[in-house]
Amino acid sequence: MSKQIQPVRGMNDVLPADIGAWQHLERIARGVFESYGYAELRVPIVEHTELFKRSIGEYTDIVEKEMYTFQDLGGDSLTLRPEATAGIARAAISNGMLRGARHKLWCLGPMFRHERPQKGRYRQFYQFDLEALGFPGPDVDVELIALTARLWRALQLTRVRLTINSLGTSEARANYRTQLQAYLRAHQGGLDEDSRRRLDGNPLRILDSKQPAMRALIEGAPLLSDYLDPESQAHFAALRAGLDALGVAYEVNPRLVRGLDYYSRTVFEWVTDALGAQDAVCSGGRYDGLITQLGGEPTAAVGFAMGVERVVELLLQAGSVPPAAAPEIYIVVNGERAEREAPRLAEQLRDALPGRGVLLNLGGGNFKTQFRRADRSGARLALILGDSELDRGVAAVKPLRREDGQIDCPLSELPARIASLL
Ligand code: ATP
Ligand code: MG
């Protein structure tokens, strides 16, 4: 036997046994997104490396050490997308979608980050991504957050809570950055290696550090909220008032800065206490400067990304996944002529009963084997087609989940009879 090929570490198969929760989430999410006027778009999984460097920022975990970057046969440096916002912004620019127009867009697909795999943290993982382009907010920020709150309700998920913050304009941040750098330099001894490296390039990211040893140091740092410009203050106040008016509960976390460089003003994160260390399920914010940074015309924008695996895990834990649909009819076949006739009968039933699951016994087998398969399939009815039934122009119908006996039914009346039994 030749050696088995292993899956790539941190990249998972979603097996049929688990797909129900994914499909349930996708169905509910699609409905919620569409009810707020978001339209689906699909962008490539691979983009020029430059796109991510310019948008996410050089001094971020993602760009520094998590990207799957390679040279293609034409010599271009390409990267498997680590997130979707950059690609969606790129698509809006390359397709001439902006020009003062407004768009609400959503996207679902796999992202790739070379992180240390653990529960809830994978190297290929899926995200829902929503982006509203051309809306300065804060009304759209409120609506976007209300949409996420509605999604949790529709999914019957309760163990999630919302934290919000404002990062102000880039000028306000530059101002704050100087103060923060001074504070962090004065406490350099307490910083870990990553943070020391970021001190010059991206000191705000240090606030995002999850190192327990640095917690006290971070708690003592100056607060960005004390440096906000008046417009951002007003924007943030309106965001809070909008959420209050809708009854969406939140907590203001002045240390929430988010890992990516392109955010401005609103940032938010939904966290859960049900998944251990991987507690972020949905994170987003406003990124008014990103599209200009990528060569597009100035366009206000806000969006979020939601980790599908983490939400699926919450759904499984909460037991709020509807059971998978079983096939409804299993056709048991006995005899040579019946073997030849059965496929045609199965096709006729699929024509007459669209949307019903019709399984035809494949690969022969005696009655006992076929009934065992019928039982395992979860089907509610067995149809028995044998040569003797064929001679009489009937099939036998036998309920599998009730005690009722088997009855003969003329082939021409089968669809109506089955429909009345299901
Ligand atoms: P974390 O703090 O968990 O690293 P993040 O801030 O890097 O998250 P984002 O880049 O904002 O996350 O991505 C949005 C969402 O995608 C996260 O809230 C999380 O649910 C999910 N996510 C991020 N990285 C991973 C991963 N490696 N595996 C699974 N899900 C992930
Ligand atoms: Mg991360």
Short mmCIF file of C-alpha atoms and ligand atoms in Angstrom, two decimals:
data_model
loop_
_atom_site.label_atom_id
_atom_site.label_comp_id
_atom_site.label_asym_id
_atom_site.label_seq_id
_atom_site.Cartn_x
_atom_site.Cartn_y
_atom_site.Cartn_z
CA MET A 1 0.00 0.00 0.00
CA SER A 2 1.31 3.45 -0.74
CA LYS A 3 1.70 6.02 2.01
CA GLN A 4 -1.39 8.07 2.88
CA ILE A 5 -1.37 11.75 2.07
CA GLN A 6 -2.06 13.87 5.15
CA PRO A 7 -4.33 16.91 5.15
CA VAL A 8 -2.55 20.27 5.46
CA ARG A 9 -2.26 21.25 9.13
CA GLY A 10 -4.95 23.68 10.25
CA MET A 11 -7.12 23.03 7.19
CA ASN A 12 -10.32 21.12 7.82
CA ASP A 13 -12.78 19.02 5.92
CA VAL A 14 -16.42 19.82 6.64
CA LEU A 15 -18.05 16.40 6.51
CA PRO A 16 -21.69 15.65 5.65
CA ALA A 17 -22.34 14.92 9.34
CA ASP A 18 -21.41 18.52 10.19
CA ILE A 19 -22.72 20.34 7.17
CA GLY A 20 -26.22 20.85 8.61
CA ALA A 21 -25.05 23.56 11.01
CA TRP A 22 -23.14 25.33 8.23
CA GLN A 23 -26.11 25.27 5.89
CA HIS A 24 -28.47 26.44 8.63
CA LEU A 25 -26.17 29.38 9.40
CA GLU A 26 -25.76 30.22 5.71
CA ARG A 27 -29.50 30.11 5.08
CA ILE A 28 -30.42 32.31 8.04
CA ALA A 29 -27.53 34.72 7.42
CA ARG A 30 -28.35 35.14 3.73
CA GLY A 31 -31.95 36.00 4.64
CA VAL A 32 -30.90 38.55 7.27
CA PHE A 33 -28.29 40.17 4.98
CA GLU A 34 -30.75 40.46 2.14
CA SER A 35 -33.45 41.92 4.37
CA TYR A 36 -31.10 44.89 4.99
CA GLY A 37 -30.36 45.28 1.27
CA TYR A 38 -26.93 43.59 1.12
CA ALA A 39 -26.13 41.90 -2.19
CA GLU A 40 -23.73 38.99 -2.52
CA LEU A 41 -20.49 39.35 -4.43
CA ARG A 42 -17.68 36.85 -4.96
CA VAL A 43 -14.10 37.93 -5.23
CA PRO A 44 -10.99 35.83 -5.96
CA ILE A 45 -9.21 33.90 -3.24
CA VAL A 46 -5.84 35.00 -4.62
CA GLU A 47 -4.76 38.64 -4.98
CA HIS A 48 -1.49 40.50 -5.56
CA THR A 49 0.52 40.50 -2.34
CA GLU A 50 0.80 44.27 -2.59
CA LEU A 51 -2.95 44.64 -1.98
CA PHE A 52 -2.71 43.16 1.52
CA LYS A 53 0.54 44.93 2.39
CA ARG A 54 -0.95 48.27 1.47
CA SER A 55 -4.30 47.78 3.16
CA ILE A 56 -3.76 45.65 6.26
CA GLY A 57 -0.43 47.29 7.08
CA GLU A 58 3.20 46.14 7.32
CA TYR A 59 3.34 45.98 11.11
CA THR A 60 0.43 43.64 11.68
CA ASP A 61 0.48 39.98 12.65
CA ILE A 62 -1.17 39.10 9.36
CA VAL A 63 1.34 40.78 7.06
CA GLU A 64 4.38 40.15 9.23
CA LYS A 65 3.96 36.43 9.68
CA GLU A 66 0.65 34.89 8.67
CA MET A 67 0.32 35.24 4.90
CA TYR A 68 0.46 32.39 2.41
CA THR A 69 2.53 34.16 -0.23
CA PHE A 70 4.03 32.53 -3.30
CA GLN A 71 5.40 33.33 -6.70
CA ASP A 72 3.26 32.09 -9.56
CA LEU A 73 4.70 30.73 -12.80
CA GLY A 74 4.66 34.21 -14.32
CA GLY A 75 6.85 35.51 -11.48
CA ASP A 76 4.11 37.58 -9.76
CA SER A 77 3.95 37.62 -5.98
CA LEU A 78 0.47 36.42 -5.04
CA THR A 79 -1.17 35.80 -1.65
CA LEU A 80 -4.08 33.62 -0.52
CA ARG A 81 -6.44 36.17 1.01
CA PRO A 82 -6.10 36.43 4.79
CA GLU A 83 -9.30 38.52 4.95
CA ALA A 84 -11.90 39.79 2.49
CA THR A 85 -12.20 43.55 2.97
CA ALA A 86 -9.12 44.39 0.89
CA GLY A 87 -10.31 42.25 -2.02
CA ILE A 88 -13.82 43.72 -1.89
CA ALA A 89 -12.42 47.27 -1.85
CA ARG A 90 -10.13 46.34 -4.74
CA ALA A 91 -13.09 44.87 -6.65
CA ALA A 92 -15.19 48.02 -6.12
CA ILE A 93 -12.33 50.10 -7.54
CA SER A 94 -11.38 47.81 -10.44
CA ASN A 95 -15.01 47.46 -11.57
CA GLY A 96 -15.68 51.21 -11.45
CA MET A 97 -18.44 50.66 -8.89
CA LEU A 98 -17.77 53.75 -6.78
CA ARG A 99 -18.10 57.11 -8.59
CA GLY A 100 -20.29 58.42 -5.81
CA ALA A 101 -22.50 55.29 -5.83
CA ARG A 102 -23.32 53.42 -2.63
CA HIS A 103 -23.14 49.67 -2.19
CA LYS A 104 -24.06 47.17 0.47
CA LEU A 105 -22.17 43.95 -0.19
CA TRP A 106 -21.71 40.58 1.43
CA CYS A 107 -19.36 37.74 0.71
CA LEU A 108 -18.70 34.26 2.12
CA GLY A 109 -15.58 32.21 1.63
CA PRO A 110 -12.34 30.76 2.98
CA MET A 111 -9.48 32.88 4.35
CA PHE A 112 -5.92 31.74 4.94
CA ARG A 113 -3.58 32.63 7.79
CA HIS A 114 -0.49 30.77 8.89
CA GLU A 115 -1.35 30.82 12.60
CA ARG A 116 -0.76 28.16 15.25
CA PRO A 117 -3.73 25.81 14.81
CA GLN A 118 -5.88 25.21 17.90
CA LYS A 119 -9.58 24.92 18.59
CA GLY A 120 -11.32 27.84 16.89
CA ARG A 121 -8.13 28.95 15.14
CA TYR A 122 -7.31 27.41 11.80
CA ARG A 123 -5.12 28.09 8.79
CA GLN A 124 -8.05 27.90 6.43
CA PHE A 125 -11.23 29.29 7.96
CA TYR A 126 -14.43 30.78 6.60
CA GLN A 127 -15.76 34.27 7.08
CA PHE A 128 -18.92 36.12 6.28
CA ASP A 129 -17.95 39.59 5.25
CA LEU A 130 -20.28 42.60 5.01
CA GLU A 131 -19.21 45.96 3.66
CA ALA A 132 -21.23 49.17 3.19
CA LEU A 133 -19.39 51.46 0.76
CA GLY A 134 -20.21 55.15 0.32
CA PHE A 135 -22.05 55.63 3.65
CA PRO A 136 -20.35 58.00 6.11
CA GLY A 137 -22.50 56.86 9.05
CA PRO A 138 -23.08 56.73 11.92
CA ASP A 139 -26.59 55.62 10.86
CA VAL A 140 -25.19 52.77 8.77
CA ASP A 141 -22.83 51.73 11.59
CA VAL A 142 -25.86 51.43 13.88
CA GLU A 143 -27.76 49.46 11.25
CA LEU A 144 -24.86 47.11 10.59
CA ILE A 145 -24.52 46.32 14.29
CA ALA A 146 -28.32 45.91 14.61
CA LEU A 147 -28.08 43.43 11.72
CA THR A 148 -25.57 41.32 13.64
CA ALA A 149 -27.77 41.45 16.75
CA ARG A 150 -30.70 40.27 14.64
CA LEU A 151 -28.61 37.43 13.25
CA TRP A 152 -27.83 36.16 16.78
CA ARG A 153 -31.53 36.29 17.62
CA ALA A 154 -32.48 34.45 14.44
CA LEU A 155 -29.88 31.79 15.28
CA GLN A 156 -31.02 31.67 18.93
CA LEU A 157 -27.52 32.47 20.16
CA THR A 158 -27.43 34.30 23.48
CA ARG A 159 -23.86 33.93 24.76
CA VAL A 160 -22.48 36.85 22.76
CA ARG A 161 -21.84 40.42 23.85
CA LEU A 162 -20.91 43.55 22.01
CA THR A 163 -18.02 45.90 22.69
CA ILE A 164 -17.49 49.13 20.78
CA ASN A 165 -14.96 51.94 20.60
CA SER A 166 -13.97 54.84 18.39
CA LEU A 167 -10.50 55.21 16.91
CA GLY A 168 -11.12 58.78 15.70
CA THR A 169 -9.58 60.22 12.55
CA SER A 170 -6.04 59.43 11.47
CA GLU A 171 -4.93 62.90 12.73
CA ALA A 172 -6.39 62.24 16.16
CA ARG A 173 -4.70 58.86 16.17
CA ALA A 174 -1.35 60.37 15.16
CA ASN A 175 -1.63 62.70 18.13
CA TYR A 176 -2.48 59.89 20.49
CA ARG A 177 0.23 57.70 19.01
CA THR A 178 2.93 60.14 20.11
CA GLN A 179 1.61 60.05 23.70
CA LEU A 180 1.27 56.29 23.65
CA GLN A 181 4.80 55.84 22.30
CA ALA A 182 6.19 58.03 25.05
CA TYR A 183 4.35 55.96 27.68
CA LEU A 184 5.43 52.63 26.18
CA ARG A 185 9.07 53.74 25.82
CA ALA A 186 9.06 54.64 29.48
CA HIS A 187 7.90 51.06 30.22
CA GLN A 188 9.95 49.28 27.56
CA GLY A 189 11.22 46.65 29.99
CA GLY A 190 7.72 45.21 30.36
CA LEU A 191 7.13 44.74 26.63
CA ASP A 192 7.48 41.43 24.85
CA GLU A 193 9.59 41.09 21.73
CA ASP A 194 6.72 41.60 19.23
CA SER A 195 5.64 44.74 21.04
CA ARG A 196 9.14 46.20 21.15
CA ARG A 197 9.38 45.73 17.41
CA ARG A 198 6.02 47.50 16.94
CA LEU A 199 6.91 50.43 19.13
CA ASP A 200 8.02 52.53 16.15
CA GLY A 201 5.85 51.14 13.38
CA ASN A 202 2.49 50.49 15.00
CA PRO A 203 2.31 51.14 18.75
CA LEU A 204 -1.51 50.95 18.80
CA ARG A 205 -1.28 47.27 17.96
CA ILE A 206 0.49 46.73 21.28
CA LEU A 207 -2.83 47.47 23.00
CA ASP A 208 -4.25 44.46 21.15
CA SER A 209 -1.69 42.12 22.71
CA LYS A 210 -3.15 39.15 24.54
CA GLN A 211 -0.02 38.58 26.67
CA PRO A 212 -1.20 38.26 30.30
CA ALA A 213 2.16 39.62 31.49
CA MET A 214 1.54 42.90 29.70
CA ARG A 215 -2.00 43.42 30.95
CA ALA A 216 -1.21 45.84 33.76
CA LEU A 217 1.09 47.84 31.52
CA ILE A 218 -1.67 48.14 28.90
CA GLU A 219 -4.26 49.08 31.52
CA GLY A 220 -2.09 52.00 32.57
CA ALA A 221 -1.62 53.38 29.05
CA PRO A 222 -3.19 56.68 28.00
CA LEU A 223 -6.63 56.30 26.42
CA LEU A 224 -7.41 57.10 22.81
CA SER A 225 -10.83 58.39 23.86
CA ASP A 226 -9.09 61.34 25.55
CA TYR A 227 -7.60 62.37 22.19
CA LEU A 228 -10.65 62.06 19.91
CA ASP A 229 -11.41 64.96 17.55
CA PRO A 230 -14.82 66.66 18.04
CA GLU A 231 -16.35 65.15 14.85
CA SER A 232 -15.37 61.64 15.87
CA GLN A 233 -16.74 62.30 19.36
CA ALA A 234 -20.07 63.34 17.82
CA HIS A 235 -20.00 60.31 15.47
CA PHE A 236 -19.42 57.99 18.42
CA ALA A 237 -22.13 59.65 20.54
CA ALA A 238 -24.60 59.21 17.67
CA LEU A 239 -23.58 55.56 17.31
CA ARG A 240 -24.26 54.96 21.01
CA ALA A 241 -27.58 56.83 20.87
CA GLY A 242 -28.62 54.80 17.81
CA LEU A 243 -27.83 51.51 19.54
CA ASP A 244 -29.62 52.67 22.71
CA ALA A 245 -32.70 53.59 20.68
CA LEU A 246 -32.79 50.09 19.18
CA GLY A 247 -32.16 48.41 22.50
CA VAL A 248 -28.87 46.83 21.36
CA ALA A 249 -26.78 46.39 24.49
CA TYR A 250 -23.05 47.17 24.31
CA GLU A 251 -20.07 47.96 26.43
CA VAL A 252 -17.59 50.70 25.54
CA ASN A 253 -14.08 49.27 25.65
CA PRO A 254 -11.59 52.12 25.28
CA ARG A 255 -8.79 49.59 24.63
CA LEU A 256 -10.43 47.93 21.65
CA VAL A 257 -8.18 48.90 18.72
CA ARG A 258 -8.50 45.93 16.32
CA GLY A 259 -5.51 44.38 14.63
CA LEU A 260 -5.69 45.95 11.19
CA ASP A 261 -4.36 49.36 10.22
CA TYR A 262 -7.17 50.62 8.07
CA TYR A 263 -9.83 51.34 10.71
CA SER A 264 -11.07 54.83 11.61
CA ARG A 265 -13.78 55.91 14.05
CA THR A 266 -16.18 53.02 14.82
CA VAL A 267 -14.73 49.65 15.79
CA PHE A 268 -16.71 46.82 17.33
CA GLU A 269 -16.36 43.20 18.32
CA TRP A 270 -18.81 40.52 19.39
CA VAL A 271 -17.22 38.16 21.90
CA THR A 272 -18.47 35.02 23.57
CA ASP A 273 -17.69 33.29 26.85
CA ALA A 274 -18.51 29.89 25.34
CA LEU A 275 -15.42 29.21 23.21
CA GLY A 276 -12.49 29.59 25.58
CA ALA A 277 -9.54 31.62 24.35
CA GLN A 278 -10.86 32.09 20.81
CA ASP A 279 -13.60 34.44 21.97
CA ALA A 280 -14.08 36.83 19.02
CA VAL A 281 -16.91 35.81 16.72
CA CYS A 282 -17.48 38.97 14.71
CA SER A 283 -15.27 42.00 14.36
CA GLY A 284 -15.49 45.12 12.30
CA GLY A 285 -15.40 48.84 11.97
CA ARG A 286 -15.17 51.86 9.77
CA TYR A 287 -12.35 52.29 7.27
CA ASP A 288 -12.92 55.61 5.55
CA GLY A 289 -9.32 55.90 4.34
CA LEU A 290 -8.84 52.44 2.83
CA ILE A 291 -10.24 52.98 -0.63
CA THR A 292 -8.12 56.10 -1.25
CA GLN A 293 -5.12 54.22 0.09
CA LEU A 294 -5.76 51.62 -2.64
CA GLY A 295 -6.02 54.23 -5.40
CA GLY A 296 -9.81 54.69 -5.45
CA GLU A 297 -11.73 57.93 -4.95
CA PRO A 298 -12.45 58.90 -1.33
CA THR A 299 -15.26 56.61 -0.16
CA ALA A 300 -16.57 56.18 3.35
CA ALA A 301 -16.85 52.52 4.30
CA VAL A 302 -17.76 50.26 7.20
CA GLY A 303 -17.89 46.50 7.51
CA PHE A 304 -17.28 43.39 9.56
CA ALA A 305 -16.05 39.84 9.30
CA MET A 306 -17.61 36.92 11.15
CA GLY A 307 -15.80 33.65 11.82
CA VAL A 308 -18.04 30.88 10.52
CA GLU A 309 -16.35 27.98 12.38
CA ARG A 310 -16.76 29.80 15.70
CA VAL A 311 -20.44 30.58 15.07
CA VAL A 312 -21.02 26.97 13.97
CA GLU A 313 -19.45 25.83 17.24
CA LEU A 314 -21.79 28.14 19.18
CA LEU A 315 -24.77 26.70 17.28
CA LEU A 316 -23.72 23.13 18.07
CA GLN A 317 -23.17 23.95 21.74
CA ALA A 318 -26.55 25.67 21.98
CA GLY A 319 -28.21 22.74 20.21
CA SER A 320 -30.01 25.14 17.91
CA VAL A 321 -29.41 23.34 14.63
CA PRO A 322 -32.52 21.87 13.00
CA PRO A 323 -32.16 18.15 12.23
CA ALA A 324 -30.95 17.23 8.74
CA ALA A 325 -33.62 16.29 6.23
CA ALA A 326 -33.69 12.53 5.58
CA PRO A 327 -34.72 11.06 2.22
CA GLU A 328 -38.39 10.21 2.18
CA ILE A 329 -38.67 7.22 -0.10
CA TYR A 330 -36.38 4.19 -0.49
CA ILE A 331 -37.04 1.89 -3.43
CA VAL A 332 -36.38 -1.78 -2.68
CA VAL A 333 -35.96 -3.91 -5.80
CA ASN A 334 -36.40 -7.65 -6.31
CA GLY A 335 -35.99 -9.53 -9.60
CA GLU A 336 -34.34 -8.93 -12.96
CA ARG A 337 -37.18 -7.11 -14.65
CA ALA A 338 -37.75 -4.97 -11.62
CA GLU A 339 -34.01 -4.07 -11.62
CA ARG A 340 -34.45 -2.78 -15.17
CA GLU A 341 -37.70 -0.92 -14.43
CA ALA A 342 -36.78 0.63 -11.07
CA PRO A 343 -34.53 3.46 -12.34
CA ARG A 344 -37.33 4.68 -14.59
CA LEU A 345 -39.81 4.55 -11.70
CA ALA A 346 -37.38 6.51 -9.51
CA GLU A 347 -37.02 9.22 -12.17
CA GLN A 348 -40.82 9.41 -12.58
CA LEU A 349 -41.23 9.89 -8.83
CA ARG A 350 -38.54 12.60 -8.80
CA ASP A 351 -40.47 14.35 -11.61
CA ALA A 352 -43.80 14.01 -9.83
CA LEU A 353 -42.56 14.86 -6.32
CA PRO A 354 -39.92 17.58 -6.74
CA GLY A 355 -37.98 18.33 -3.58
CA ARG A 356 -38.73 14.90 -2.04
CA GLY A 357 -35.78 12.63 -1.45
CA VAL A 358 -36.07 9.44 -3.52
CA LEU A 359 -33.34 6.85 -2.97
CA LEU A 360 -33.09 3.87 -5.26
CA ASN A 361 -31.40 0.77 -3.88
CA LEU A 362 -28.09 0.44 -5.73
CA GLY A 363 -25.80 -2.57 -5.95
CA GLY A 364 -28.44 -5.28 -5.40
CA GLY A 365 -28.68 -7.21 -2.14
CA ASN A 366 -31.34 -9.42 -0.63
CA PHE A 367 -34.50 -8.06 1.02
CA LYS A 368 -32.95 -7.98 4.45
CA THR A 369 -29.92 -5.98 3.27
CA GLN A 370 -32.08 -3.59 1.29
CA PHE A 371 -34.46 -2.98 4.20
CA ARG A 372 -31.51 -2.37 6.50
CA ARG A 373 -30.22 0.25 4.07
CA ALA A 374 -33.70 1.76 3.82
CA ASP A 375 -33.91 1.98 7.60
CA ARG A 376 -30.46 3.56 7.96
CA SER A 377 -31.24 6.12 5.27
CA GLY A 378 -33.94 7.55 7.52
CA ALA A 379 -36.56 7.23 4.76
CA ARG A 380 -40.18 7.28 5.87
CA LEU A 381 -41.53 4.98 3.18
CA ALA A 382 -40.19 1.94 1.37
CA LEU A 383 -41.48 1.17 -2.10
CA ILE A 384 -41.12 -2.47 -3.01
CA LEU A 385 -40.84 -3.25 -6.67
CA GLY A 386 -40.57 -6.93 -7.55
CA ASP A 387 -41.28 -8.91 -10.69
CA SER A 388 -44.59 -10.14 -9.25
CA GLU A 389 -45.66 -6.54 -8.43
CA LEU A 390 -44.68 -5.53 -11.97
CA ASP A 391 -46.88 -8.28 -13.41
CA ARG A 392 -49.81 -6.74 -11.55
CA GLY A 393 -48.86 -3.12 -12.43
CA VAL A 394 -48.39 -2.16 -8.77
CA ALA A 395 -45.69 -1.39 -6.23
CA ALA A 396 -45.97 -2.19 -2.52
CA VAL A 397 -45.82 0.84 -0.20
CA LYS A 398 -44.59 0.26 3.34
CA PRO A 399 -44.31 2.95 6.02
CA LEU A 400 -40.99 2.52 7.84
CA ARG A 401 -41.56 4.71 10.87
CA ARG A 402 -45.05 3.50 11.78
CA GLU A 403 -46.57 0.10 12.41
CA ASP A 404 -48.94 0.27 9.42
CA GLY A 405 -48.81 -2.71 7.11
CA GLN A 406 -47.81 -2.72 3.52
CA ILE A 407 -50.31 -1.95 0.77
CA ASP A 408 -50.27 -2.43 -2.97
CA CYS A 409 -50.71 0.67 -5.08
CA PRO A 410 -51.17 0.92 -8.87
CA LEU A 411 -48.04 2.47 -10.42
CA SER A 412 -50.06 5.29 -12.02
CA GLU A 413 -51.42 6.34 -8.60
CA LEU A 414 -48.10 6.17 -6.78
CA PRO A 415 -47.22 9.90 -6.63
CA ALA A 416 -50.63 10.86 -5.23
CA ARG A 417 -50.62 7.97 -2.74
CA ILE A 418 -47.09 8.75 -1.58
CA ALA A 419 -47.85 12.45 -1.23
CA SER A 420 -50.80 11.58 1.02
CA LEU A 421 -48.65 9.30 3.19
CA LEU A 422 -45.73 11.73 3.68
P1 ATP B 1 -8.51 36.83 16.83
O1 ATP B 1 -8.44 37.89 17.85
O2 ATP B 1 -9.31 35.63 17.26
O3 ATP B 1 -7.18 36.47 16.24
P2 ATP B 1 -8.83 38.63 14.65
O4 ATP B 1 -8.91 39.94 15.31
O5 ATP B 1 -7.55 38.22 14.02
O6 ATP B 1 -9.35 37.47 15.63
P3 ATP B 1 -10.33 39.32 12.28
O7 ATP B 1 -9.16 39.40 11.42
O8 ATP B 1 -11.04 40.56 12.62
O9 ATP B 1 -10.00 38.49 13.60
O10 ATP B 1 -11.37 38.27 11.67
C1 ATP B 1 -12.77 38.30 11.98
C2 ATP B 1 -13.24 37.03 12.61
O11 ATP B 1 -12.74 35.89 11.92
C3 ATP B 1 -12.79 36.83 14.04
O12 ATP B 1 -13.63 37.50 14.92
C4 ATP B 1 -12.88 35.33 14.19
O13 ATP B 1 -14.21 34.95 14.47
C5 ATP B 1 -12.53 34.82 12.82
N1 ATP B 1 -11.12 34.36 12.74
C6 ATP B 1 -10.01 35.12 12.66
N2 ATP B 1 -8.91 34.36 12.56
C7 ATP B 1 -9.34 33.07 12.58
C8 ATP B 1 -8.69 31.79 12.48
N3 ATP B 1 -7.38 31.68 12.33
N4 ATP B 1 -9.46 30.66 12.53
C9 ATP B 1 -10.80 30.75 12.67
N5 ATP B 1 -11.48 31.92 12.75
C10 ATP B 1 -10.76 33.07 12.70
MG MG B 2 -5.89 37.18 14.69
#
